[in-house]
């Protein structure tokens, strides 16, 4: 832990405890917060005693997942009646992590950290998740995942806002899904990740993360052919180069993986 200016850790038990003062940040699993120097932080507000159920079934049959739901809890959500839950395990296993991260990292922390390798970002984007964000004036606002993540380590989360839940519609949870990932080495960070779903009416959605600065979501009102998918991937302009892959390699691999996902969903 490298938090040299930390003076206080508060445990939040009620929403009223979530009024953040200057220098305070929410603490979820702490796996990212404790992994890098955070000299700007003077206080942490622990969210894990708020008692939010990890997930609940919504009235429409969809899922409401608490921001504090851990990766371990997420992959245990039963897939019976909601086959798209298979994407949770695929996304979770795509994260480069130890068992300690698996058991403590939260879906909310993953979304807010907004790393390009945040596979739970791609998975929730492919499922048309809506984020419920508590605002400091006791209100809330809602946002699609692809509009929430603006770039590497950048989101629309304003000072004092707390991510409360991730809302997944019943239709998306009933969809068939497919997932592909590639990295330069067997245990390497993702070069590119493609998560896809196909609804009963043929609507097909593909999310691309890992190699793009922000999540890219490709939507097709009816099952796309190979050319449609290639053309949509070729329209992406946010590829980046880093130690985990060159931009042109990432674009080329995404063409291949997106076609794989399309073909699996069409089968
Ligand atoms: C070994 C290792 C490997 C990792 N591999 C990956 C990887 O492959 N991909 C990846 O994406 N990440 C990776 N991470 C980073 C991190 O562990 C994950 O992103 C994790 O999901 C963060 O969740 P957390 O609950 O631990 O968040 P925390 O560390 O508690 O918080 C992360 C950030 O989110 C904020 N925050 C947390 N919850 C909320 C909330 N509800 N509302 C508002 N703000 C909130 C915190 O203030 C902080 O700024 C890795 C970390 C380690 C140590």
PDB file of C-alpha atoms and ligand atoms in Angstrom:
ATOM      1  CA  UNK A   1       0.000   0.000   0.000  1.00  0.00           C
ATOM      2  CA  UNK A   2       1.394   3.402  -0.957  1.00  0.00           C
ATOM      3  CA  UNK A   3      -1.071   5.945   0.451  1.00  0.00           C
ATOM      4  CA  UNK A   4       1.330   8.297   2.247  1.00  0.00           C
ATOM      5  CA  UNK A   5      -1.209  11.031   3.002  1.00  0.00           C
ATOM      6  CA  UNK A   6      -4.040   8.807   4.209  1.00  0.00           C
ATOM      7  CA  UNK A   7      -5.374  10.084   7.525  1.00  0.00           C
ATOM      8  CA  UNK A   8      -8.700   8.277   7.881  1.00  0.00           C
ATOM      9  CA  UNK A   9     -10.688   5.248   6.724  1.00  0.00           C
ATOM     10  CA  UNK A  10     -14.444   5.447   7.377  1.00  0.00           C
ATOM     11  CA  UNK A  11     -16.839   2.544   7.042  1.00  0.00           C
ATOM     12  CA  UNK A  12     -20.086   3.515   5.282  1.00  0.00           C
ATOM     13  CA  UNK A  13     -23.219   1.778   6.567  1.00  0.00           C
ATOM     14  CA  UNK A  14     -25.911   4.081   5.167  1.00  0.00           C
ATOM     15  CA  UNK A  15     -26.251   6.310   2.143  1.00  0.00           C
ATOM     16  CA  UNK A  16     -25.774   9.343   4.404  1.00  0.00           C
ATOM     17  CA  UNK A  17     -22.222   8.074   5.104  1.00  0.00           C
ATOM     18  CA  UNK A  18     -21.407   8.466   1.407  1.00  0.00           C
ATOM     19  CA  UNK A  19     -21.028  12.227   1.555  1.00  0.00           C
ATOM     20  CA  UNK A  20     -17.400  12.432   0.442  1.00  0.00           C
ATOM     21  CA  UNK A  21     -15.196  15.274   1.564  1.00  0.00           C
ATOM     22  CA  UNK A  22     -12.308  16.631  -0.465  1.00  0.00           C
ATOM     23  CA  UNK A  23      -9.494  14.046  -0.605  1.00  0.00           C
ATOM     24  CA  UNK A  24     -11.824  11.110   0.168  1.00  0.00           C
ATOM     25  CA  UNK A  25     -12.481   8.271  -2.285  1.00  0.00           C
ATOM     26  CA  UNK A  26     -14.699   5.195  -2.135  1.00  0.00           C
ATOM     27  CA  UNK A  27     -12.912   1.963  -1.197  1.00  0.00           C
ATOM     28  CA  UNK A  28     -14.360  -1.272  -2.609  1.00  0.00           C
ATOM     29  CA  UNK A  29     -12.045  -4.314  -2.880  1.00  0.00           C
ATOM     30  CA  UNK A  30      -8.983  -2.053  -2.746  1.00  0.00           C
ATOM     31  CA  UNK A  31      -7.128  -4.160  -5.319  1.00  0.00           C
ATOM     32  CA  UNK A  32      -6.444  -1.197  -7.575  1.00  0.00           C
ATOM     33  CA  UNK A  33      -6.374   1.498  -4.860  1.00  0.00           C
ATOM     34  CA  UNK A  34      -3.654  -0.364  -2.936  1.00  0.00           C
ATOM     35  CA  UNK A  35      -1.662  -1.286  -6.043  1.00  0.00           C
ATOM     36  CA  UNK A  36      -0.475   2.210  -7.023  1.00  0.00           C
ATOM     37  CA  UNK A  37       0.633   5.369  -5.198  1.00  0.00           C
ATOM     38  CA  UNK A  38      -2.391   7.550  -4.348  1.00  0.00           C
ATOM     39  CA  UNK A  39      -0.714  10.647  -2.920  1.00  0.00           C
ATOM     40  CA  UNK A  40      -3.812  12.779  -3.561  1.00  0.00           C
ATOM     41  CA  UNK A  41      -5.956  10.726  -1.154  1.00  0.00           C
ATOM     42  CA  UNK A  42      -6.387  11.712   2.499  1.00  0.00           C
ATOM     43  CA  UNK A  43      -9.338   9.460   3.265  1.00  0.00           C
ATOM     44  CA  UNK A  44     -11.136   6.304   2.159  1.00  0.00           C
ATOM     45  CA  UNK A  45     -14.799   5.411   2.622  1.00  0.00           C
ATOM     46  CA  UNK A  46     -15.273   1.649   2.740  1.00  0.00           C
ATOM     47  CA  UNK A  47     -18.363   0.581   0.751  1.00  0.00           C
ATOM     48  CA  UNK A  48     -18.271  -3.088   1.682  1.00  0.00           C
ATOM     49  CA  UNK A  49     -20.373  -2.759   4.886  1.00  0.00           C
ATOM     50  CA  UNK A  50     -23.297  -1.070   3.147  1.00  0.00           C
ATOM     51  CA  UNK A  51     -24.966  -4.474   3.030  1.00  0.00           C
ATOM     52  CA  UNK A  52     -26.037  -4.276  -0.598  1.00  0.00           C
ATOM     53  CA  UNK A  53     -27.062  -7.762  -1.790  1.00  0.00           C
ATOM     54  CA  UNK A  54     -24.553  -8.879  -4.440  1.00  0.00           C
ATOM     55  CA  UNK A  55     -27.367  -9.253  -6.957  1.00  0.00           C
ATOM     56  CA  UNK A  56     -31.144  -9.381  -7.114  1.00  0.00           C
ATOM     57  CA  UNK A  57     -33.648 -10.363  -9.784  1.00  0.00           C
ATOM     58  CA  UNK A  58     -35.562  -7.345 -11.109  1.00  0.00           C
ATOM     59  CA  UNK A  59     -39.320  -7.289 -11.599  1.00  0.00           C
ATOM     60  CA  UNK A  60     -38.805  -7.602 -15.367  1.00  0.00           C
ATOM     61  CA  UNK A  61     -36.664 -10.734 -14.842  1.00  0.00           C
ATOM     62  CA  UNK A  62     -33.405  -8.887 -15.461  1.00  0.00           C
ATOM     63  CA  UNK A  63     -30.580  -8.547 -12.976  1.00  0.00           C
ATOM     64  CA  UNK A  64     -29.550  -5.769 -10.637  1.00  0.00           C
ATOM     65  CA  UNK A  65     -25.920  -6.268  -9.643  1.00  0.00           C
ATOM     66  CA  UNK A  66     -24.541  -4.222  -6.737  1.00  0.00           C
ATOM     67  CA  UNK A  67     -21.374  -2.257  -7.450  1.00  0.00           C
ATOM     68  CA  UNK A  68     -19.893  -4.080  -4.438  1.00  0.00           C
ATOM     69  CA  UNK A  69     -20.505  -7.541  -5.965  1.00  0.00           C
ATOM     70  CA  UNK A  70     -17.121  -9.283  -6.069  1.00  0.00           C
ATOM     71  CA  UNK A  71     -15.790 -11.141  -9.088  1.00  0.00           C
ATOM     72  CA  UNK A  72     -16.222 -14.399  -7.114  1.00  0.00           C
ATOM     73  CA  UNK A  73     -19.897 -13.580  -6.423  1.00  0.00           C
ATOM     74  CA  UNK A  74     -20.490 -12.482 -10.013  1.00  0.00           C
ATOM     75  CA  UNK A  75     -19.413 -15.805 -11.514  1.00  0.00           C
ATOM     76  CA  UNK A  76     -21.709 -17.671  -9.099  1.00  0.00           C
ATOM     77  CA  UNK A  77     -24.874 -16.001 -10.446  1.00  0.00           C
ATOM     78  CA  UNK A  78     -26.947 -18.964 -11.693  1.00  0.00           C
ATOM     79  CA  UNK A  79     -27.240 -19.172 -15.472  1.00  0.00           C
ATOM     80  CA  UNK A  80     -30.579 -21.049 -15.350  1.00  0.00           C
ATOM     81  CA  UNK A  81     -33.095 -18.847 -17.186  1.00  0.00           C
ATOM     82  CA  UNK A  82     -30.421 -16.256 -17.951  1.00  0.00           C
ATOM     83  CA  UNK A  83     -27.886 -17.911 -20.276  1.00  0.00           C
ATOM     84  CA  UNK A  84     -26.033 -14.636 -20.848  1.00  0.00           C
ATOM     85  CA  UNK A  85     -24.617 -15.002 -17.311  1.00  0.00           C
ATOM     86  CA  UNK A  86     -21.986 -17.190 -19.020  1.00  0.00           C
ATOM     87  CA  UNK A  87     -20.348 -13.934 -20.101  1.00  0.00           C
ATOM     88  CA  UNK A  88     -19.601 -13.056 -16.461  1.00  0.00           C
ATOM     89  CA  UNK A  89     -17.244 -16.006 -16.064  1.00  0.00           C
ATOM     90  CA  UNK A  90     -15.643 -15.380 -19.463  1.00  0.00           C
ATOM     91  CA  UNK A  91     -15.037 -11.745 -18.533  1.00  0.00           C
ATOM     92  CA  UNK A  92     -13.805 -12.567 -15.045  1.00  0.00           C
ATOM     93  CA  UNK A  93     -11.349 -15.168 -16.333  1.00  0.00           C
ATOM     94  CA  UNK A  94     -10.063 -12.638 -18.847  1.00  0.00           C
ATOM     95  CA  UNK A  95      -8.813 -10.387 -16.049  1.00  0.00           C
ATOM     96  CA  UNK A  96      -5.175 -10.879 -15.245  1.00  0.00           C
ATOM     97  CA  UNK A  97      -5.416 -11.607 -11.547  1.00  0.00           C
ATOM     98  CA  UNK A  98      -4.595 -13.723  -8.536  1.00  0.00           C
ATOM     99  CA  UNK A  99      -7.108 -15.542  -6.312  1.00  0.00           C
ATOM    100  CA  UNK A 100      -6.854 -12.573  -3.921  1.00  0.00           C
ATOM    101  CA  UNK A 101      -8.081 -10.193  -6.625  1.00  0.00           C
ATOM    102  CA  UNK A 102     -10.761 -12.728  -7.688  1.00  0.00           C
ATOM    103  CA  UNK A 103     -12.192 -12.826  -4.155  1.00  0.00           C
ATOM    104  CA  UNK A 104     -12.022  -9.122  -3.302  1.00  0.00           C
ATOM    105  CA  UNK A 105     -12.193  -7.050  -6.517  1.00  0.00           C
ATOM    106  CA  UNK A 106     -15.665  -5.731  -7.297  1.00  0.00           C
ATOM    107  CA  UNK A 107     -17.503  -5.143 -10.545  1.00  0.00           C
ATOM    108  CA  UNK A 108     -18.013  -1.504  -9.516  1.00  0.00           C
ATOM    109  CA  UNK A 109     -14.304  -1.012  -8.915  1.00  0.00           C
ATOM    110  CA  UNK A 110     -13.563  -2.549 -12.298  1.00  0.00           C
ATOM    111  CA  UNK A 111     -15.937  -0.215 -14.129  1.00  0.00           C
ATOM    112  CA  UNK A 112     -14.792   2.914 -12.279  1.00  0.00           C
ATOM    113  CA  UNK A 113     -11.089   2.102 -12.700  1.00  0.00           C
ATOM    114  CA  UNK A 114     -11.777   2.138 -16.459  1.00  0.00           C
ATOM    115  CA  UNK A 115      -8.710   0.278 -17.655  1.00  0.00           C
ATOM    116  CA  UNK A 116      -8.756  -0.767 -21.307  1.00  0.00           C
ATOM    117  CA  UNK A 117      -8.278  -4.328 -19.989  1.00  0.00           C
ATOM    118  CA  UNK A 118     -11.428  -4.025 -17.862  1.00  0.00           C
ATOM    119  CA  UNK A 119     -13.203  -7.041 -19.290  1.00  0.00           C
ATOM    120  CA  UNK A 120     -16.235  -6.521 -17.070  1.00  0.00           C
ATOM    121  CA  UNK A 121     -16.643  -3.239 -18.943  1.00  0.00           C
ATOM    122  CA  UNK A 122     -16.872  -5.123 -22.254  1.00  0.00           C
ATOM    123  CA  UNK A 123     -19.183  -7.782 -20.849  1.00  0.00           C
ATOM    124  CA  UNK A 124     -21.632  -5.294 -19.325  1.00  0.00           C
ATOM    125  CA  UNK A 125     -21.519  -3.115 -22.451  1.00  0.00           C
ATOM    126  CA  UNK A 126     -22.419  -6.132 -24.622  1.00  0.00           C
ATOM    127  CA  UNK A 127     -25.416  -6.764 -22.338  1.00  0.00           C
ATOM    128  CA  UNK A 128     -26.704  -3.169 -22.601  1.00  0.00           C
ATOM    129  CA  UNK A 129     -26.113  -2.565 -18.893  1.00  0.00           C
ATOM    130  CA  UNK A 130     -27.349   0.657 -17.387  1.00  0.00           C
ATOM    131  CA  UNK A 131     -25.316   2.057 -14.502  1.00  0.00           C
ATOM    132  CA  UNK A 132     -27.119   3.608 -11.548  1.00  0.00           C
ATOM    133  CA  UNK A 133     -24.962   6.377 -10.116  1.00  0.00           C
ATOM    134  CA  UNK A 134     -25.806   8.039  -6.814  1.00  0.00           C
ATOM    135  CA  UNK A 135     -25.228  11.783  -6.929  1.00  0.00           C
ATOM    136  CA  UNK A 136     -24.184  13.906  -3.915  1.00  0.00           C
ATOM    137  CA  UNK A 137     -27.578  15.698  -3.816  1.00  0.00           C
ATOM    138  CA  UNK A 138     -29.256  12.391  -2.811  1.00  0.00           C
ATOM    139  CA  UNK A 139     -30.426  11.808  -6.365  1.00  0.00           C
ATOM    140  CA  UNK A 140     -29.282   9.384  -9.026  1.00  0.00           C
ATOM    141  CA  UNK A 141     -28.431   9.374 -12.698  1.00  0.00           C
ATOM    142  CA  UNK A 142     -28.238   6.525 -15.176  1.00  0.00           C
ATOM    143  CA  UNK A 143     -25.736   5.871 -17.931  1.00  0.00           C
ATOM    144  CA  UNK A 144     -24.941   3.219 -20.503  1.00  0.00           C
ATOM    145  CA  UNK A 145     -21.505   1.667 -19.928  1.00  0.00           C
ATOM    146  CA  UNK A 146     -20.108   2.846 -23.265  1.00  0.00           C
ATOM    147  CA  UNK A 147     -21.021   6.428 -22.430  1.00  0.00           C
ATOM    148  CA  UNK A 148     -19.697   6.146 -18.845  1.00  0.00           C
ATOM    149  CA  UNK A 149     -16.154   5.104 -19.834  1.00  0.00           C
ATOM    150  CA  UNK A 150     -14.504   7.969 -21.704  1.00  0.00           C
ATOM    151  CA  UNK A 151     -11.001   6.531 -22.078  1.00  0.00           C
ATOM    152  CA  UNK A 152      -8.133   4.971 -20.151  1.00  0.00           C
ATOM    153  CA  UNK A 153      -8.741   5.787 -16.455  1.00  0.00           C
ATOM    154  CA  UNK A 154     -11.413   8.325 -17.404  1.00  0.00           C
ATOM    155  CA  UNK A 155     -15.151   8.134 -16.740  1.00  0.00           C
ATOM    156  CA  UNK A 156     -18.032  10.566 -16.391  1.00  0.00           C
ATOM    157  CA  UNK A 157     -18.092   9.937 -12.599  1.00  0.00           C
ATOM    158  CA  UNK A 158     -18.095  13.377 -10.944  1.00  0.00           C
ATOM    159  CA  UNK A 159     -16.690  14.250  -7.523  1.00  0.00           C
ATOM    160  CA  UNK A 160     -18.870  12.778  -4.783  1.00  0.00           C
ATOM    161  CA  UNK A 161     -20.704  10.341  -7.066  1.00  0.00           C
ATOM    162  CA  UNK A 162     -20.880   6.652  -6.181  1.00  0.00           C
ATOM    163  CA  UNK A 163     -21.715   3.806  -8.519  1.00  0.00           C
ATOM    164  CA  UNK A 164     -24.607   1.933  -6.887  1.00  0.00           C
ATOM    165  CA  UNK A 165     -25.600  -0.825  -9.312  1.00  0.00           C
ATOM    166  CA  UNK A 166     -25.392  -2.317 -12.761  1.00  0.00           C
ATOM    167  CA  UNK A 167     -28.824  -2.983 -14.263  1.00  0.00           C
ATOM    168  CA  UNK A 168     -29.180  -5.703 -16.887  1.00  0.00           C
ATOM    169  CA  UNK A 169     -32.409  -6.060 -18.874  1.00  0.00           C
ATOM    170  CA  UNK A 170     -34.165  -9.441 -19.018  1.00  0.00           C
ATOM    171  CA  UNK A 171     -33.983  -9.560 -22.822  1.00  0.00           C
ATOM    172  CA  UNK A 172     -30.194  -9.261 -22.827  1.00  0.00           C
ATOM    173  CA  UNK A 173     -29.828 -11.852 -20.048  1.00  0.00           C
ATOM    174  CA  UNK A 174     -31.879 -14.298 -22.145  1.00  0.00           C
ATOM    175  CA  UNK A 175     -29.597 -13.856 -25.159  1.00  0.00           C
ATOM    176  CA  UNK A 176     -27.058 -16.310 -26.546  1.00  0.00           C
ATOM    177  CA  UNK A 177     -23.519 -15.078 -26.061  1.00  0.00           C
ATOM    178  CA  UNK A 178     -19.989 -15.673 -27.297  1.00  0.00           C
ATOM    179  CA  UNK A 179     -16.617 -14.379 -26.119  1.00  0.00           C
ATOM    180  CA  UNK A 180     -13.101 -14.238 -27.565  1.00  0.00           C
ATOM    181  CA  UNK A 181      -9.873 -12.827 -26.179  1.00  0.00           C
ATOM    182  CA  UNK A 182      -6.280 -12.776 -27.349  1.00  0.00           C
ATOM    183  CA  UNK A 183      -3.035 -11.730 -25.639  1.00  0.00           C
ATOM    184  CA  UNK A 184       0.587 -11.730 -26.777  1.00  0.00           C
ATOM    185  CA  UNK A 185       1.486 -14.347 -24.148  1.00  0.00           C
ATOM    186  CA  UNK A 186      -0.556 -17.075 -22.390  1.00  0.00           C
ATOM    187  CA  UNK A 187      -0.905 -15.062 -19.151  1.00  0.00           C
ATOM    188  CA  UNK A 188      -0.534 -11.649 -20.758  1.00  0.00           C
ATOM    189  CA  UNK A 189      -2.880  -8.702 -20.483  1.00  0.00           C
ATOM    190  CA  UNK A 190      -5.557  -8.720 -23.178  1.00  0.00           C
ATOM    191  CA  UNK A 191      -4.620  -7.433 -26.628  1.00  0.00           C
ATOM    192  CA  UNK A 192      -8.258  -7.335 -27.615  1.00  0.00           C
ATOM    193  CA  UNK A 193     -11.506  -8.749 -26.219  1.00  0.00           C
ATOM    194  CA  UNK A 194     -14.764  -9.309 -28.123  1.00  0.00           C
ATOM    195  CA  UNK A 195     -18.001 -10.081 -26.254  1.00  0.00           C
ATOM    196  CA  UNK A 196     -21.182 -10.670 -28.234  1.00  0.00           C
ATOM    197  CA  UNK A 197     -24.850 -11.439 -27.748  1.00  0.00           C
ATOM    198  CA  UNK A 198     -27.720 -12.352 -30.010  1.00  0.00           C
ATOM    199  CA  UNK A 199     -31.299 -11.745 -28.855  1.00  0.00           C
ATOM    200  CA  UNK A 200     -34.271 -13.921 -29.789  1.00  0.00           C
ATOM    201  CA  UNK A 201     -35.304 -11.353 -32.453  1.00  0.00           C
ATOM    202  CA  UNK A 202     -31.851 -11.498 -34.099  1.00  0.00           C
ATOM    203  CA  UNK A 203     -30.568  -8.217 -32.680  1.00  0.00           C
ATOM    204  CA  UNK A 204     -26.808  -8.692 -32.349  1.00  0.00           C
ATOM    205  CA  UNK A 205     -24.428  -6.624 -30.220  1.00  0.00           C
ATOM    206  CA  UNK A 206     -20.631  -6.899 -30.117  1.00  0.00           C
ATOM    207  CA  UNK A 207     -18.431  -5.022 -27.640  1.00  0.00           C
ATOM    208  CA  UNK A 208     -14.728  -4.475 -28.266  1.00  0.00           C
ATOM    209  CA  UNK A 209     -12.355  -3.674 -25.376  1.00  0.00           C
ATOM    210  CA  UNK A 210      -8.729  -4.315 -24.447  1.00  0.00           C
ATOM    211  CA  UNK A 211      -7.231  -2.722 -27.561  1.00  0.00           C
ATOM    212  CA  UNK A 212      -9.388   0.373 -27.829  1.00  0.00           C
ATOM    213  CA  UNK A 213      -9.107   3.468 -25.663  1.00  0.00           C
ATOM    214  CA  UNK A 214     -12.753   3.133 -24.703  1.00  0.00           C
ATOM    215  CA  UNK A 215     -15.389   0.423 -25.157  1.00  0.00           C
ATOM    216  CA  UNK A 216     -16.654   0.209 -28.718  1.00  0.00           C
ATOM    217  CA  UNK A 217     -20.120  -1.262 -29.170  1.00  0.00           C
ATOM    218  CA  UNK A 218     -21.290  -2.489 -32.577  1.00  0.00           C
ATOM    219  CA  UNK A 219     -25.057  -2.939 -32.947  1.00  0.00           C
ATOM    220  CA  UNK A 220     -26.874  -4.808 -35.694  1.00  0.00           C
ATOM    221  CA  UNK A 221     -30.694  -4.813 -35.783  1.00  0.00           C
ATOM    222  CA  UNK A 222     -30.603  -8.203 -37.505  1.00  0.00           C
ATOM    223  CA  UNK A 223     -27.986 -10.980 -37.644  1.00  0.00           C
ATOM    224  CA  UNK A 224     -24.977  -9.497 -39.492  1.00  0.00           C
ATOM    225  CA  UNK A 225     -23.038 -11.201 -42.255  1.00  0.00           C
ATOM    226  CA  UNK A 226     -19.212 -11.395 -42.183  1.00  0.00           C
ATOM    227  CA  UNK A 227     -18.878  -8.272 -44.352  1.00  0.00           C
ATOM    228  CA  UNK A 228     -21.067  -6.213 -42.019  1.00  0.00           C
ATOM    229  CA  UNK A 229     -18.913  -7.150 -39.048  1.00  0.00           C
ATOM    230  CA  UNK A 230     -15.611  -6.431 -40.832  1.00  0.00           C
ATOM    231  CA  UNK A 231     -16.923  -3.063 -42.036  1.00  0.00           C
ATOM    232  CA  UNK A 232     -18.043  -2.152 -38.512  1.00  0.00           C
ATOM    233  CA  UNK A 233     -14.696  -3.169 -36.990  1.00  0.00           C
ATOM    234  CA  UNK A 234     -12.872  -1.199 -39.681  1.00  0.00           C
ATOM    235  CA  UNK A 235     -14.854   1.867 -38.606  1.00  0.00           C
ATOM    236  CA  UNK A 236     -13.266   1.831 -35.127  1.00  0.00           C
ATOM    237  CA  UNK A 237     -10.762   4.668 -34.696  1.00  0.00           C
ATOM    238  CA  UNK A 238      -9.623   4.209 -31.070  1.00  0.00           C
ATOM    239  CA  UNK A 239      -6.970   1.446 -31.347  1.00  0.00           C
ATOM    240  CA  UNK A 240      -3.862   2.105 -29.288  1.00  0.00           C
ATOM    241  CA  UNK A 241      -0.339   0.701 -29.067  1.00  0.00           C
ATOM    242  CA  UNK A 242       1.310  -0.359 -25.795  1.00  0.00           C
ATOM    243  CA  UNK A 243       3.441  -3.217 -24.440  1.00  0.00           C
ATOM    244  CA  UNK A 244       0.479  -5.589 -24.872  1.00  0.00           C
ATOM    245  CA  UNK A 245       0.032  -5.068 -28.603  1.00  0.00           C
ATOM    246  CA  UNK A 246       0.353  -2.742 -31.576  1.00  0.00           C
ATOM    247  CA  UNK A 247      -2.714  -0.878 -32.801  1.00  0.00           C
ATOM    248  CA  UNK A 248      -2.670  -2.512 -36.259  1.00  0.00           C
ATOM    249  CA  UNK A 249      -2.294  -6.015 -34.736  1.00  0.00           C
ATOM    250  CA  UNK A 250      -5.181  -5.317 -32.387  1.00  0.00           C
ATOM    251  CA  UNK A 251      -7.395  -4.168 -35.268  1.00  0.00           C
ATOM    252  CA  UNK A 252      -6.467  -7.230 -37.364  1.00  0.00           C
ATOM    253  CA  UNK A 253      -7.054  -9.660 -34.479  1.00  0.00           C
ATOM    254  CA  UNK A 254     -10.386  -8.031 -33.687  1.00  0.00           C
ATOM    255  CA  UNK A 255     -11.547  -8.622 -37.283  1.00  0.00           C
ATOM    256  CA  UNK A 256     -10.787 -12.336 -36.820  1.00  0.00           C
ATOM    257  CA  UNK A 257     -12.278 -12.643 -33.324  1.00  0.00           C
ATOM    258  CA  UNK A 258     -15.387 -10.603 -34.167  1.00  0.00           C
ATOM    259  CA  UNK A 259     -16.059 -12.910 -37.121  1.00  0.00           C
ATOM    260  CA  UNK A 260     -15.611 -15.905 -34.781  1.00  0.00           C
ATOM    261  CA  UNK A 261     -18.154 -14.433 -32.386  1.00  0.00           C
ATOM    262  CA  UNK A 262     -20.553 -13.631 -35.244  1.00  0.00           C
ATOM    263  CA  UNK A 263     -20.308 -17.162 -36.621  1.00  0.00           C
ATOM    264  CA  UNK A 264     -20.812 -18.752 -33.193  1.00  0.00           C
ATOM    265  CA  UNK A 265     -23.879 -16.606 -32.545  1.00  0.00           C
ATOM    266  CA  UNK A 266     -25.275 -17.452 -35.985  1.00  0.00           C
ATOM    267  CA  UNK A 267     -24.766 -21.208 -35.620  1.00  0.00           C
TER     268      UNK A 267
HETATM  269  C1  LIG B   1      -2.566  -8.345  -9.845  1.00  0.00           C
HETATM  270  C2  LIG B   1      -3.650  -7.456 -10.394  1.00  0.00           C
HETATM  271  C3  LIG B   1      -4.159  -7.708 -11.649  1.00  0.00           C
HETATM  272  C4  LIG B   1      -5.168  -6.888 -12.193  1.00  0.00           C
HETATM  273  N1  LIG B   1      -5.644  -7.188 -13.434  1.00  0.00           N
HETATM  274  C5  LIG B   1      -6.600  -6.398 -13.969  1.00  0.00           C
HETATM  275  C6  LIG B   1      -7.106  -6.657 -15.275  1.00  0.00           C
HETATM  276  O1  LIG B   1      -6.679  -7.587 -15.970  1.00  0.00           O
HETATM  277  N2  LIG B   1      -8.066  -5.848 -15.770  1.00  0.00           N
HETATM  278  C7  LIG B   1      -8.567  -4.799 -15.028  1.00  0.00           C
HETATM  279  O2  LIG B   1      -9.475  -4.104 -15.475  1.00  0.00           O
HETATM  280  N3  LIG B   1      -8.094  -4.524 -13.804  1.00  0.00           N
HETATM  281  C8  LIG B   1      -7.123  -5.278 -13.276  1.00  0.00           C
HETATM  282  N4  LIG B   1      -6.635  -4.973 -12.034  1.00  0.00           N
HETATM  283  C9  LIG B   1      -7.094  -3.737 -11.380  1.00  0.00           C
HETATM  284  C10 LIG B   1      -8.211  -3.942 -10.337  1.00  0.00           C
HETATM  285  O3  LIG B   1      -7.881  -4.993  -9.485  1.00  0.00           O
HETATM  286  C11 LIG B   1      -9.566  -4.257 -10.966  1.00  0.00           C
HETATM  287  O4  LIG B   1      -9.930  -3.266 -11.903  1.00  0.00           O
HETATM  288  C12 LIG B   1     -10.668  -4.402  -9.899  1.00  0.00           C
HETATM  289  O5  LIG B   1     -11.861  -4.816 -10.496  1.00  0.00           O
HETATM  290  C13 LIG B   1     -10.899  -3.132  -9.106  1.00  0.00           C
HETATM  291  O6  LIG B   1     -11.936  -3.384  -8.167  1.00  0.00           O
HETATM  292  P1  LIG B   1     -11.808  -3.047  -6.627  1.00  0.00           P
HETATM  293  O7  LIG B   1     -13.118  -3.391  -6.017  1.00  0.00           O
HETATM  294  O8  LIG B   1     -10.625  -3.691  -6.000  1.00  0.00           O
HETATM  295  O9  LIG B   1     -11.617  -1.472  -6.705  1.00  0.00           O
HETATM  296  P2  LIG B   1     -10.837  -0.491  -5.705  1.00  0.00           P
HETATM  297  O10 LIG B   1      -9.375  -0.713  -5.802  1.00  0.00           O
HETATM  298  O11 LIG B   1     -11.445  -0.533  -4.332  1.00  0.00           O
HETATM  299  O12 LIG B   1     -11.247   0.908  -6.370  1.00  0.00           O
HETATM  300  C14 LIG B   1     -10.833   1.226  -7.672  1.00  0.00           C
HETATM  301  C15 LIG B   1     -11.286   2.662  -8.011  1.00  0.00           C
HETATM  302  O13 LIG B   1     -12.696   2.692  -8.133  1.00  0.00           O
HETATM  303  C16 LIG B   1     -13.274   3.575  -7.162  1.00  0.00           C
HETATM  304  N5  LIG B   1     -14.505   2.914  -6.756  1.00  0.00           N
HETATM  305  C17 LIG B   1     -14.657   1.616  -6.375  1.00  0.00           C
HETATM  306  N6  LIG B   1     -15.947   1.327  -6.212  1.00  0.00           N
HETATM  307  C18 LIG B   1     -16.646   2.454  -6.469  1.00  0.00           C
HETATM  308  C19 LIG B   1     -18.032   2.791  -6.483  1.00  0.00           C
HETATM  309  N7  LIG B   1     -19.000   1.879  -6.205  1.00  0.00           N
HETATM  310  N8  LIG B   1     -18.394   4.039  -6.821  1.00  0.00           N
HETATM  311  C20 LIG B   1     -17.456   4.979  -7.111  1.00  0.00           C
HETATM  312  N9  LIG B   1     -16.125   4.720  -7.147  1.00  0.00           N
HETATM  313  C21 LIG B   1     -15.730   3.474  -6.817  1.00  0.00           C
HETATM  314  C22 LIG B   1     -12.226   3.751  -6.084  1.00  0.00           C
HETATM  315  O14 LIG B   1     -12.354   4.982  -5.400  1.00  0.00           O
HETATM  316  C23 LIG B   1     -10.955   3.676  -6.919  1.00  0.00           C
HETATM  317  O15 LIG B   1     -10.708   4.916  -7.545  1.00  0.00           O
HETATM  318  C24 LIG B   1      -5.642  -5.772 -11.455  1.00  0.00           C
HETATM  319  C25 LIG B   1      -5.129  -5.526 -10.183  1.00  0.00           C
HETATM  320  C26 LIG B   1      -4.141  -6.346  -9.658  1.00  0.00           C
HETATM  321  C27 LIG B   1      -3.611  -6.019  -8.286  1.00  0.00           C
END
